[in-house]
PDB file of C-alpha atoms in Angstrom:
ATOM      1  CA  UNK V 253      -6.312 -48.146 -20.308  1.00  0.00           C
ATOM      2  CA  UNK V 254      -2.511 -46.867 -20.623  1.00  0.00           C
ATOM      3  CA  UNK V 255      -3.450 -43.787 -22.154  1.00  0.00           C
ATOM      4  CA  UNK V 256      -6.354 -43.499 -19.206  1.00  0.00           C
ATOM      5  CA  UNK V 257      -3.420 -43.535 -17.082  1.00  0.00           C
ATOM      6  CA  UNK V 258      -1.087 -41.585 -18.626  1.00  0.00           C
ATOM      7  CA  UNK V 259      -3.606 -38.903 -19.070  1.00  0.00           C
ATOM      8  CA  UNK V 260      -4.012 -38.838 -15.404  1.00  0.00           C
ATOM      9  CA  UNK V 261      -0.384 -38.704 -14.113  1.00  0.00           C
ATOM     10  CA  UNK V 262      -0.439 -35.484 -16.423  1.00  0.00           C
ATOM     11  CA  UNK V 263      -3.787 -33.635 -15.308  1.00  0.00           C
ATOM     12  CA  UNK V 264      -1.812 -32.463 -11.981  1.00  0.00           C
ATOM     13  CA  UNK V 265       1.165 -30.956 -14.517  1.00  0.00           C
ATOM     14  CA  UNK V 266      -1.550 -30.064 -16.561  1.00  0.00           C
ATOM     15  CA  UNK V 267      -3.663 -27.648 -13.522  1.00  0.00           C
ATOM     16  CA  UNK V 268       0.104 -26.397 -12.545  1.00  0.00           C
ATOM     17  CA  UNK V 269       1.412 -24.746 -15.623  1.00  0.00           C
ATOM     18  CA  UNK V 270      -2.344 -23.454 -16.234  1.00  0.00           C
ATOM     19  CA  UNK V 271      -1.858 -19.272 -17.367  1.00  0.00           C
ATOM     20  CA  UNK V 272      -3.499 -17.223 -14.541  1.00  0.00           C
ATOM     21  CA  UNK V 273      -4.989 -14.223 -15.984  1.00  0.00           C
ATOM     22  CA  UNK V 274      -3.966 -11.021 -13.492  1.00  0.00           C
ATOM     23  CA  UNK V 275      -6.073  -7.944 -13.443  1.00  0.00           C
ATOM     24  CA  UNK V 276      -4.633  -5.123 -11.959  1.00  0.00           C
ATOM     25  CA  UNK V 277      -6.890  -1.922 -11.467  1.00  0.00           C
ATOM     26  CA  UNK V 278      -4.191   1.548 -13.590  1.00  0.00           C
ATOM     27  CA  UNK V 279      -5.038   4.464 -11.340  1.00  0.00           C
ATOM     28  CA  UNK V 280      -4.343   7.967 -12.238  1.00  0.00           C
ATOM     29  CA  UNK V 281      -1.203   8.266 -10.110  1.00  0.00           C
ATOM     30  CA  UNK V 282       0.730   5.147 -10.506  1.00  0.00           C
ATOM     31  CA  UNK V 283       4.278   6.344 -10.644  1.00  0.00           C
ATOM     32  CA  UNK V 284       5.209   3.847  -7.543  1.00  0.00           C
ATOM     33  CA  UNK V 285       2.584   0.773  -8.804  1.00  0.00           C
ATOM     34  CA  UNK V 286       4.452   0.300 -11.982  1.00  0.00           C
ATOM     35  CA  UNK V 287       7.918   0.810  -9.880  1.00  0.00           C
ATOM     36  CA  UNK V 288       7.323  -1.491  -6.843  1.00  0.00           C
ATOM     37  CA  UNK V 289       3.872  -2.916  -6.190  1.00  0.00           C
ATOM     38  CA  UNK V 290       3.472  -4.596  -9.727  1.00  0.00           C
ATOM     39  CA  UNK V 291       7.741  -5.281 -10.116  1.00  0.00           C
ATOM     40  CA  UNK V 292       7.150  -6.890  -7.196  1.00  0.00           C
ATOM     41  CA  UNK V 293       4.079  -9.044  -8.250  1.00  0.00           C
ATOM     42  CA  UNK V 294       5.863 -10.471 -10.736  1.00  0.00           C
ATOM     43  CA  UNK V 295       8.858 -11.509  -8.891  1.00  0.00           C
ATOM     44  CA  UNK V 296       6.264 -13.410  -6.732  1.00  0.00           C
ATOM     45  CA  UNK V 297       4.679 -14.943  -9.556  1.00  0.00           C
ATOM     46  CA  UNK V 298       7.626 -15.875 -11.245  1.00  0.00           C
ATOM     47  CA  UNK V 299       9.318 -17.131  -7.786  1.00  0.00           C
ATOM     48  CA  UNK V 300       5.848 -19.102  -7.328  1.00  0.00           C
ATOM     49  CA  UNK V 301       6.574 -20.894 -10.826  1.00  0.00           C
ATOM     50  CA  UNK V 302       3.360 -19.783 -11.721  1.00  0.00           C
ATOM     51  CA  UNK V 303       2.560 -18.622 -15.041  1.00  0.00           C
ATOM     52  CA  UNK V 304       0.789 -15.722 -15.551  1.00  0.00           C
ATOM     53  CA  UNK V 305      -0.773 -12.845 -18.467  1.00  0.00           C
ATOM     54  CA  UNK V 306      -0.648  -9.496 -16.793  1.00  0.00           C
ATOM     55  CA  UNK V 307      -3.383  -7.264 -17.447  1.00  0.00           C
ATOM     56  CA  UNK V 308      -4.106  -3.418 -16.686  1.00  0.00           C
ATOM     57  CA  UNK V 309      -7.292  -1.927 -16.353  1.00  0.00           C
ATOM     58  CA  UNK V 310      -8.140   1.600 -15.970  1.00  0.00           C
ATOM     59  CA  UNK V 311     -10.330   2.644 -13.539  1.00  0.00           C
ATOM     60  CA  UNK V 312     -10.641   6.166 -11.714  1.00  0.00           C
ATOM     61  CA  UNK V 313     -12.831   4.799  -8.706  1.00  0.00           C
ATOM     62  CA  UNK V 314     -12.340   6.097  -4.712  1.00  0.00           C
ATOM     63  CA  UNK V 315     -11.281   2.898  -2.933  1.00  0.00           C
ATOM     64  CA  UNK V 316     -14.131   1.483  -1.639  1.00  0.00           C
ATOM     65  CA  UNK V 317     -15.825   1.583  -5.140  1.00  0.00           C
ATOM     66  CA  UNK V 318     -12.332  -0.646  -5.910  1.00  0.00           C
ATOM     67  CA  UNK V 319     -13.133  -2.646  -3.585  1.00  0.00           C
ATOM     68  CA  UNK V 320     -16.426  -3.482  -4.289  1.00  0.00           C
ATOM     69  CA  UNK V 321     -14.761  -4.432  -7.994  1.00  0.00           C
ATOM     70  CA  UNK V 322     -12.265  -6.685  -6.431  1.00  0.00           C
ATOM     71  CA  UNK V 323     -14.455  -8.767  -4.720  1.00  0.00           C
ATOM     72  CA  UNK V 324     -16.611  -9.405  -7.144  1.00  0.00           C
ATOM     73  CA  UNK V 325     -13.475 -10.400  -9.597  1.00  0.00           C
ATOM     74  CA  UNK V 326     -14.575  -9.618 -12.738  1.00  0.00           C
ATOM     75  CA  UNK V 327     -13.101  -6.371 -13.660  1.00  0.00           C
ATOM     76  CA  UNK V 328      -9.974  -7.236 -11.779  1.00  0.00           C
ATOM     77  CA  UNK V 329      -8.775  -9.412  -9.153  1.00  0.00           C
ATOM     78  CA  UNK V 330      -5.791  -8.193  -7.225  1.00  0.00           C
ATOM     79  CA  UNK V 331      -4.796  -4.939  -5.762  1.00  0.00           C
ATOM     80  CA  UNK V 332      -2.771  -3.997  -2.937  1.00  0.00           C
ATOM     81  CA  UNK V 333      -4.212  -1.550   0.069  1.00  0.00           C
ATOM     82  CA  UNK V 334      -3.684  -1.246   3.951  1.00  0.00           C
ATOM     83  CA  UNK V 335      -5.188  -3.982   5.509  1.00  0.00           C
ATOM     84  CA  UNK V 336      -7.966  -3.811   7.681  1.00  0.00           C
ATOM     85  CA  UNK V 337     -10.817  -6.237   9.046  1.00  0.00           C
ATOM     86  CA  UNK V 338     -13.340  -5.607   6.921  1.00  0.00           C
ATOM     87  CA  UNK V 339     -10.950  -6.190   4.245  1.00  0.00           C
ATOM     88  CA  UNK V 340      -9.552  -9.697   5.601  1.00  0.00           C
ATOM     89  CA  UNK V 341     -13.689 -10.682   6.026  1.00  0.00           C
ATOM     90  CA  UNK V 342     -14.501 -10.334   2.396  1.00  0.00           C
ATOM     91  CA  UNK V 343     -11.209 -10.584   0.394  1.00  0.00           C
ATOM     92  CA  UNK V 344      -8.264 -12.816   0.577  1.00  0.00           C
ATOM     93  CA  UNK V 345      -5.231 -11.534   1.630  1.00  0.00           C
ATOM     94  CA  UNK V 346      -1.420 -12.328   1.324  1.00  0.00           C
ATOM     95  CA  UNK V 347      -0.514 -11.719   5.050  1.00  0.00           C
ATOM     96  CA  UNK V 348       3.182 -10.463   4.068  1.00  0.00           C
ATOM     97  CA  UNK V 349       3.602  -6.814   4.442  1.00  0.00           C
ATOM     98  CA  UNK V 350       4.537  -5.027   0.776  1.00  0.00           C
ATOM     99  CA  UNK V 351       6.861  -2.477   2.410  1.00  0.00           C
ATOM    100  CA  UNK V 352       8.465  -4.176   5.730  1.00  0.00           C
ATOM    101  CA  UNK V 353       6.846  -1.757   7.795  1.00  0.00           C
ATOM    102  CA  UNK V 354       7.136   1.891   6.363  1.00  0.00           C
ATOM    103  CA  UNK V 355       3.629   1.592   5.670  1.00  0.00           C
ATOM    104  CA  UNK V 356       3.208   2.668   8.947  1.00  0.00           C
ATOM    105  CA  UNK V 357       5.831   5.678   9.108  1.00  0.00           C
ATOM    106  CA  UNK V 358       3.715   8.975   8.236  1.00  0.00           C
ATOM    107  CA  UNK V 359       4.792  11.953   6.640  1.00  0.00           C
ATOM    108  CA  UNK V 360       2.262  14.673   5.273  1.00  0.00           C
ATOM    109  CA  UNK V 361       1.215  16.691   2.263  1.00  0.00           C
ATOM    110  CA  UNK V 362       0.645  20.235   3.397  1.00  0.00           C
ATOM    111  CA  UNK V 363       0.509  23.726   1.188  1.00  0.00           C
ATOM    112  CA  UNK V 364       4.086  24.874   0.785  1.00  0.00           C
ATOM    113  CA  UNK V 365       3.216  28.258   2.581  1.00  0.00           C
ATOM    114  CA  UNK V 366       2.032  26.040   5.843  1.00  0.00           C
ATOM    115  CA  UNK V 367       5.423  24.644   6.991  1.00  0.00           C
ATOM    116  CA  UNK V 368       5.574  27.487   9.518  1.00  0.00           C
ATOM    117  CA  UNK V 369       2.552  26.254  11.116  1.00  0.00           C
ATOM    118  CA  UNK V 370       3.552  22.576  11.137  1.00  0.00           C
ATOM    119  CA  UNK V 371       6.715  23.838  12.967  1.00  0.00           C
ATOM    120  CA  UNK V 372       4.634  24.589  15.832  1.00  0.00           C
ATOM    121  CA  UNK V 373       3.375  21.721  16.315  1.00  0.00           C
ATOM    122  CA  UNK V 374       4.807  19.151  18.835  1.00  0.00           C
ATOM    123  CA  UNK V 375       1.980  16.755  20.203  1.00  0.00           C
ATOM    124  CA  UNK V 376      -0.946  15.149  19.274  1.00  0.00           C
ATOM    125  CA  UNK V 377      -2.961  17.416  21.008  1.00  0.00           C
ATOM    126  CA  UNK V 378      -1.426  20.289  18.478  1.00  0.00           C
ATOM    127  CA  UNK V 379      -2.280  17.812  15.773  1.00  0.00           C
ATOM    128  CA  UNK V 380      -6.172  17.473  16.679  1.00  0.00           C
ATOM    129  CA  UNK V 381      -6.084  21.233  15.688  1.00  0.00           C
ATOM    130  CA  UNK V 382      -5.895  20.751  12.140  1.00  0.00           C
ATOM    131  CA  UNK V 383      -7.897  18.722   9.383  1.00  0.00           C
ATOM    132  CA  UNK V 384      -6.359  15.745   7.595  1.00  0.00           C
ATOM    133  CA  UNK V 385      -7.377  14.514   4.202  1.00  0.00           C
ATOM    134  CA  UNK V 386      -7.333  10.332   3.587  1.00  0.00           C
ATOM    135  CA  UNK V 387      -9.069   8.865   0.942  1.00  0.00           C
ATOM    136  CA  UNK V 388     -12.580   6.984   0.771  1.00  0.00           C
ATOM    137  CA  UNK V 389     -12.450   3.610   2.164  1.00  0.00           C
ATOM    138  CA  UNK V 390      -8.786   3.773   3.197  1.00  0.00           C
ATOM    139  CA  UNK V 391      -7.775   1.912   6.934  1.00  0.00           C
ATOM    140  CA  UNK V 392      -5.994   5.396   7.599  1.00  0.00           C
ATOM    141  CA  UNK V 393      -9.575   7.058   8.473  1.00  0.00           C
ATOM    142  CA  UNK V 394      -9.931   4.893  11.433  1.00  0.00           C
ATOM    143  CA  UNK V 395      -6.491   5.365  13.094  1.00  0.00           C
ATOM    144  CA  UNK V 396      -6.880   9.315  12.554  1.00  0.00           C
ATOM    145  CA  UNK V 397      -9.918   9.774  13.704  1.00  0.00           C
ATOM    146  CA  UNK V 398      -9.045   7.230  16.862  1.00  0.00           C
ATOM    147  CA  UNK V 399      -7.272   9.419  17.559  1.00  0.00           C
ATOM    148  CA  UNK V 400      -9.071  12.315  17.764  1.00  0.00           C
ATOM    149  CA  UNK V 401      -7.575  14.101  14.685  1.00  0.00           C
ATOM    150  CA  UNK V 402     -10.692  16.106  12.358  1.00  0.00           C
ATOM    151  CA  UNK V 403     -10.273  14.019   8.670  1.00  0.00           C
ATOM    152  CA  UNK V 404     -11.832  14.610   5.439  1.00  0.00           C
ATOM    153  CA  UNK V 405     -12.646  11.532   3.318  1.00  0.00           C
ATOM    154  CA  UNK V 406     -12.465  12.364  -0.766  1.00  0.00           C
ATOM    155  CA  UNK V 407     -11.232  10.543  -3.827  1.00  0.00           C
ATOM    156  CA  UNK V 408      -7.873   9.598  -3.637  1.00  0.00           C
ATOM    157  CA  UNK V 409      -7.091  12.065  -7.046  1.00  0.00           C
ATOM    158  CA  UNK V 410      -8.492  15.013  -5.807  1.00  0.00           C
ATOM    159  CA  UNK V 411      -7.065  15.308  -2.849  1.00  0.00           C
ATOM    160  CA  UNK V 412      -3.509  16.426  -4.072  1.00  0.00           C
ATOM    161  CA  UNK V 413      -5.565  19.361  -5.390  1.00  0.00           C
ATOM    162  CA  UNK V 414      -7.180  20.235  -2.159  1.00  0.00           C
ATOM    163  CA  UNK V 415      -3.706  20.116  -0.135  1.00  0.00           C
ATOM    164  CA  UNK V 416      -1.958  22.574  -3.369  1.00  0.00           C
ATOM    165  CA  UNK V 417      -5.102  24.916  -3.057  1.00  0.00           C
ATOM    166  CA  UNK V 418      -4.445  25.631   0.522  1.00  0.00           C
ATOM    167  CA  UNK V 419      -8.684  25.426   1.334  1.00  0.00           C
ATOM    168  CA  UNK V 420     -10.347  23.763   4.309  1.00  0.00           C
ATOM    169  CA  UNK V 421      -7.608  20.710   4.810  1.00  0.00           C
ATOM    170  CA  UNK V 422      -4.305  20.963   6.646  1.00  0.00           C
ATOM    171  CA  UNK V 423      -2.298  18.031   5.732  1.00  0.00           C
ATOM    172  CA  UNK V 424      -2.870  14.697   3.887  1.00  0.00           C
ATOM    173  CA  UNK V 425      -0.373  11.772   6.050  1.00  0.00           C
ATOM    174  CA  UNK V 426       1.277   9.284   3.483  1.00  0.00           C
ATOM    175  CA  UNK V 427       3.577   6.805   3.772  1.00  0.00           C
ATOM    176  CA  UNK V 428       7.280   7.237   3.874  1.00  0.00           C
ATOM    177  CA  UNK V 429       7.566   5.354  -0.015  1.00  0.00           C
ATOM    178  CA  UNK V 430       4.684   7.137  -1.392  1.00  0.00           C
ATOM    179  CA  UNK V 431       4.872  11.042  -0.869  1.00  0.00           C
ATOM    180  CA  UNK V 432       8.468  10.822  -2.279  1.00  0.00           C
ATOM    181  CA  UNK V 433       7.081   9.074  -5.825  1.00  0.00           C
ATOM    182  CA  UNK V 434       4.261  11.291  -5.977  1.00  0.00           C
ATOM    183  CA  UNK V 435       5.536  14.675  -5.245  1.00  0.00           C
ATOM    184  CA  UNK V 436       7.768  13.409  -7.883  1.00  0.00           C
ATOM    185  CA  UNK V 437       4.774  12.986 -10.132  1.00  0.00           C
ATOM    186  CA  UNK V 438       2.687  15.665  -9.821  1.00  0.00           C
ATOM    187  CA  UNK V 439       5.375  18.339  -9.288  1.00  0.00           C
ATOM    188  CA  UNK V 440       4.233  20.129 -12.160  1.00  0.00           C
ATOM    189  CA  UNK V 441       0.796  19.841 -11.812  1.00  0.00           C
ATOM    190  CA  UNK V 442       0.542  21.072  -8.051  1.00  0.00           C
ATOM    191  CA  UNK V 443       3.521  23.771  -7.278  1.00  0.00           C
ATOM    192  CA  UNK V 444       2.166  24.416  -4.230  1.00  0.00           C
ATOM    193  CA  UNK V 445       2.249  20.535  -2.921  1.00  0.00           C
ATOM    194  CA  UNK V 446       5.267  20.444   0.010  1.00  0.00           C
ATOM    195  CA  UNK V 447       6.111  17.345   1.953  1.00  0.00           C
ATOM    196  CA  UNK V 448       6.140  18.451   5.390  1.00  0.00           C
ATOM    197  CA  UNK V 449       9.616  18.621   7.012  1.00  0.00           C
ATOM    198  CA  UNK V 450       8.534  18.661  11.131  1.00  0.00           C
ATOM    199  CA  UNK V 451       6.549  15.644  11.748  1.00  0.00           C
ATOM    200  CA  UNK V 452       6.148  12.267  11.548  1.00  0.00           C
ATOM    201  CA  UNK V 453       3.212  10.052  12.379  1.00  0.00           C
ATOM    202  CA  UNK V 454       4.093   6.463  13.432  1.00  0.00           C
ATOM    203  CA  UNK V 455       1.522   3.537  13.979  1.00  0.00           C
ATOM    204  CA  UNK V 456       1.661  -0.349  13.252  1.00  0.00           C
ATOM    205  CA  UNK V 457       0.071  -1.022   9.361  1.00  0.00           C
ATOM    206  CA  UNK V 458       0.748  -3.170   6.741  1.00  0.00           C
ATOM    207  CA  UNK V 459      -0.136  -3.215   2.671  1.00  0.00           C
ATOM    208  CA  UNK V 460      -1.147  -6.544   1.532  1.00  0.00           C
ATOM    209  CA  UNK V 461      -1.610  -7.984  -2.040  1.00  0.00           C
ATOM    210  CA  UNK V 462      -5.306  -8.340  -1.467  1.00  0.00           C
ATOM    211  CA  UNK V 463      -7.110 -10.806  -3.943  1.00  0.00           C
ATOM    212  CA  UNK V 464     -10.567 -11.686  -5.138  1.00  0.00           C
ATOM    213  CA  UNK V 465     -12.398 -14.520  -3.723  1.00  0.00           C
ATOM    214  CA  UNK V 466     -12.866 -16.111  -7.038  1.00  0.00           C
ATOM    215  CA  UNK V 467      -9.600 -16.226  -7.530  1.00  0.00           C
ATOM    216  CA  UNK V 468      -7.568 -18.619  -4.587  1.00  0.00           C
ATOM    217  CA  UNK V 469      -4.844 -20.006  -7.049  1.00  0.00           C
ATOM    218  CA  UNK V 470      -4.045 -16.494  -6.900  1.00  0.00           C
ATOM    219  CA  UNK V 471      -3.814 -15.633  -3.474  1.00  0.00           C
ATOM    220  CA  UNK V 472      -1.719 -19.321  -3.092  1.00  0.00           C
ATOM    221  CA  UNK V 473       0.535 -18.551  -5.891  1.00  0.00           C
ATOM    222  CA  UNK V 474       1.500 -14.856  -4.353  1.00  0.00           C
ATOM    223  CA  UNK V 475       1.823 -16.089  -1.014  1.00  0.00           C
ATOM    224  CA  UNK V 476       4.256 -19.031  -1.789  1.00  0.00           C
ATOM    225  CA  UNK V 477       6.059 -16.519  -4.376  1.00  0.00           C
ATOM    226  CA  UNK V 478       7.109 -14.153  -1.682  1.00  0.00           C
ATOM    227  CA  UNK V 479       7.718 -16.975   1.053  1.00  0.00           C
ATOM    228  CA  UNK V 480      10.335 -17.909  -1.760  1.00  0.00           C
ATOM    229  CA  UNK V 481      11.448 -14.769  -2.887  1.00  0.00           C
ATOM    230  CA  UNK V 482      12.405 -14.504   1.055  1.00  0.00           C
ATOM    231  CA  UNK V 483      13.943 -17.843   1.559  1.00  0.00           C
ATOM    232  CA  UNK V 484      16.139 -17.190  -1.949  1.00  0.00           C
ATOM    233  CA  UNK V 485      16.918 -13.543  -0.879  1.00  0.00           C
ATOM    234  CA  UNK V 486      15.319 -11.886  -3.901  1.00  0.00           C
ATOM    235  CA  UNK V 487      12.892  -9.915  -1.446  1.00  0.00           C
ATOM    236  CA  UNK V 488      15.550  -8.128   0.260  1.00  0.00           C
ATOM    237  CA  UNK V 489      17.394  -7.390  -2.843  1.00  0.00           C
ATOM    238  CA  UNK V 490      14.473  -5.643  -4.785  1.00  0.00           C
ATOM    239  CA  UNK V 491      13.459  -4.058  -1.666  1.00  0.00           C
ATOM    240  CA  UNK V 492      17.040  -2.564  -0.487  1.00  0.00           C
ATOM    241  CA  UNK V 493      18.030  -1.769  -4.326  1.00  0.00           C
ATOM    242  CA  UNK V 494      14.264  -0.104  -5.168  1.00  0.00           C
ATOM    243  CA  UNK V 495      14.966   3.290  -6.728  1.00  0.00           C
ATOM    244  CA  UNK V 496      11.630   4.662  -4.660  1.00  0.00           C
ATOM    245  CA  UNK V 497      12.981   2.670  -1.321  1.00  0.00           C
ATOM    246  CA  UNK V 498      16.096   4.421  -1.556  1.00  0.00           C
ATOM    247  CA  UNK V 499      15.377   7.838  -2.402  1.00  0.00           C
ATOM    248  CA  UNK V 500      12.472   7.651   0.174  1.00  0.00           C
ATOM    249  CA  UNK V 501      14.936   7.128   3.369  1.00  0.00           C
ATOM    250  CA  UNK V 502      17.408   9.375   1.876  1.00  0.00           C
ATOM    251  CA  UNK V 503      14.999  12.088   1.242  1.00  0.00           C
ATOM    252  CA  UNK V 504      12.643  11.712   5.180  1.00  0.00           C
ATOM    253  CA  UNK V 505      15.405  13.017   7.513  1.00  0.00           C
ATOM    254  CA  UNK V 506      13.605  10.737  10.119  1.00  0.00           C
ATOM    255  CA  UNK V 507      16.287  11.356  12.558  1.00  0.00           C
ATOM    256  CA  UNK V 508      15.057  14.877  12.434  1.00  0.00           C
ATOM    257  CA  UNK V 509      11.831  14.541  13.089  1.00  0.00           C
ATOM    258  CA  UNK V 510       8.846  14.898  15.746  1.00  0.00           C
ATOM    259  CA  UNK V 511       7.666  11.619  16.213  1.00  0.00           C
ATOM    260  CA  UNK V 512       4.157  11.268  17.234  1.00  0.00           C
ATOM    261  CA  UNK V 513       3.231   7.585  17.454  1.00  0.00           C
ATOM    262  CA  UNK V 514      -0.977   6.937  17.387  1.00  0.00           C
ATOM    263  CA  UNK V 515      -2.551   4.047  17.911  1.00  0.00           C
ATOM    264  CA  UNK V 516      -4.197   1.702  15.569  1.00  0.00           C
ATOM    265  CA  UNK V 517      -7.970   0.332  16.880  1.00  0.00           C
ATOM    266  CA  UNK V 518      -7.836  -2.281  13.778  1.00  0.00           C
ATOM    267  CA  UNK V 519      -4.952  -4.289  14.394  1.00  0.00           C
ATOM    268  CA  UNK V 520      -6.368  -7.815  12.826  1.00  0.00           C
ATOM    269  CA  UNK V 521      -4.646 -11.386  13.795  1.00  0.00           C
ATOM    270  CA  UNK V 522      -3.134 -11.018  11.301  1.00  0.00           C
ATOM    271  CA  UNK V 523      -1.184  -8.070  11.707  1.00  0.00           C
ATOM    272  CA  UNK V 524      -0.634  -9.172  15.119  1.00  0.00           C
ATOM    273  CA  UNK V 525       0.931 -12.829  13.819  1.00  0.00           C
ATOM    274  CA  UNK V 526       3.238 -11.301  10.882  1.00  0.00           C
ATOM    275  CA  UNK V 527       6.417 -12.844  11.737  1.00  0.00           C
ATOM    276  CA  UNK V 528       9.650 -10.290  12.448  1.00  0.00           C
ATOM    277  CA  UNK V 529      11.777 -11.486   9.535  1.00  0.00           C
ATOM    278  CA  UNK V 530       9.198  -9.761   7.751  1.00  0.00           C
ATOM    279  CA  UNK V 531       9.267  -6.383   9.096  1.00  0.00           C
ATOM    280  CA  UNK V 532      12.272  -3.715   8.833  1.00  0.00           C
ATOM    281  CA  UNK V 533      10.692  -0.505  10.268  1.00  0.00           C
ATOM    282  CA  UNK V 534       8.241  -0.865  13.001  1.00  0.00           C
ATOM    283  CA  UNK V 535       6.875   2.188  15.063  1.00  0.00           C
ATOM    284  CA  UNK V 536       8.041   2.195  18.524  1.00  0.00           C
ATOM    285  CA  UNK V 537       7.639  -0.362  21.034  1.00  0.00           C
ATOM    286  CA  UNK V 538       4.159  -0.154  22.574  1.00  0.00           C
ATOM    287  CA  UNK V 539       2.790   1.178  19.558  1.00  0.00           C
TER     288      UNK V 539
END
């Protein structure tokens, strides 16, 4: 009977230290993952107490193909992507925004010959004159074409090529973090890639950790893990002393820019409830 006992007091401990196996899809351009999105999984994980075996797993799918993997859990069972409604109805995610709000500051891809073009252009209704690229399944489609601006959906990869190419597609809108990292990346590759020095495009967005449904000690884990790594300061500290954080607002020149703020038709509860401690750069008020 003692050992019935014992054994029982222990099963909790037991189902706590358990290893959680982490799949994380290794795309083809993953110079900021392995910098900030993953660096930062871990510091939840390891602020969660939660024990974990990291795994990568190649895949060279658009988005919504990833998607379609992530939900079912097998292959792998986190990623992290703009959050929309159809995402929150058939994945679980961790409702604290990755990037305190430059997920929502836009600034563009375009050929390097095109910046005289971009110069001229002031308004939204100059913008609905050209042709944006986005990738398939991405949240961005619906807030571009919302409002009113012409965008081509492709795979994620091969849209760098399009912009450097200088056929059929203006300008491809990233976020502040990411075109910094990947013009970084694929410098060589695509000479003629230019970040855009005129413009930029604000709306109200977030990137979540987004997690299988077969996989809720997962979701739990990151979400207390970044609750914590706010309460003991460690968020702020990886976020302000990121390498790709700091050379992103040093590089944008926001100051200098043409702000054009759009709305976004998809703003979920949930993006509506995230508390302000969490947020750092939101677009203007009203938007």
């Amino acid at each position: 009977m003692k050992w019935l006992i014992r054994l029982c007091l222990c099963l909790p401990l037991l189902a706590q230290a358990q290893t959680l196996t982490v799949k994380v899809p290794s795309r083809p351009i993953n110079d900021l993952d392995n910098e900030y999105q993953l660096k930062l999984l871990e510091l939840a994980l390891d602020r969660a107490g939660q024990p974990f075996k990291l795994e990568r797993v190649e895949l060279n799918l658009n988005q919504y193909s990833l998607q379609q993997e992530l939900r079912k859990g097998k292959t792998i069972n986190v990623f992290w992507m703009g959050t929309s409604s159809t995402l929150e109805s058939y994945l679980i995610p961790v409702p604290i925004p990755l990037f305190r709000g430059l997920e929502g500051l836009r600034i563009a891809f375009i050929h390097s010959d095109a910046q005289e073009k971009f110069n001229q252009v002031n308004s939204l209704a100059d913008l609905k004159k050209l042709k944006a690229a986005q990738g398939v399944g991405w949240a961005d489609n619906k807030i571009l074409e919302h409002a009113g601006i012409p965008t081509y959906a492709g795979r994620y990869s091969n849209l760098f090529r399009l912009i450097n190419d200088g056929d059929k597609l203006d300008f491809f809108p990233r976020s502040l973090v990411e075109i910094f990292a990947e013009r970084a990346e694929l410098v060589a590759q695509y000479p003629n890639l230019a970040v855009e020095q005129h413009l930029l495009l604000r709306y109200p967005f977030a990137e979540f950790f987004f997690v299988s449904p077969e996989y809720p000690k997962l979701a739990k884990a990151l979400q207390l893990g970044l609750e914590r790594a706010y309460a003991d300061g460690s968020f702020m500290k990886f976020f302000h002393e990121n390498p790709k954080i700091r050379e992103a607002l040093a590089s944008a020149n926001l100051d200098q820019r043409v702000s054009i703020p759009l709305v976004n038709p998809d703003m979920t509860p949930l993006l509506r409830s995230i508390p302000a401690q969490y947020w750092e750069y939101p677009p203007r008020q009203g938007q």
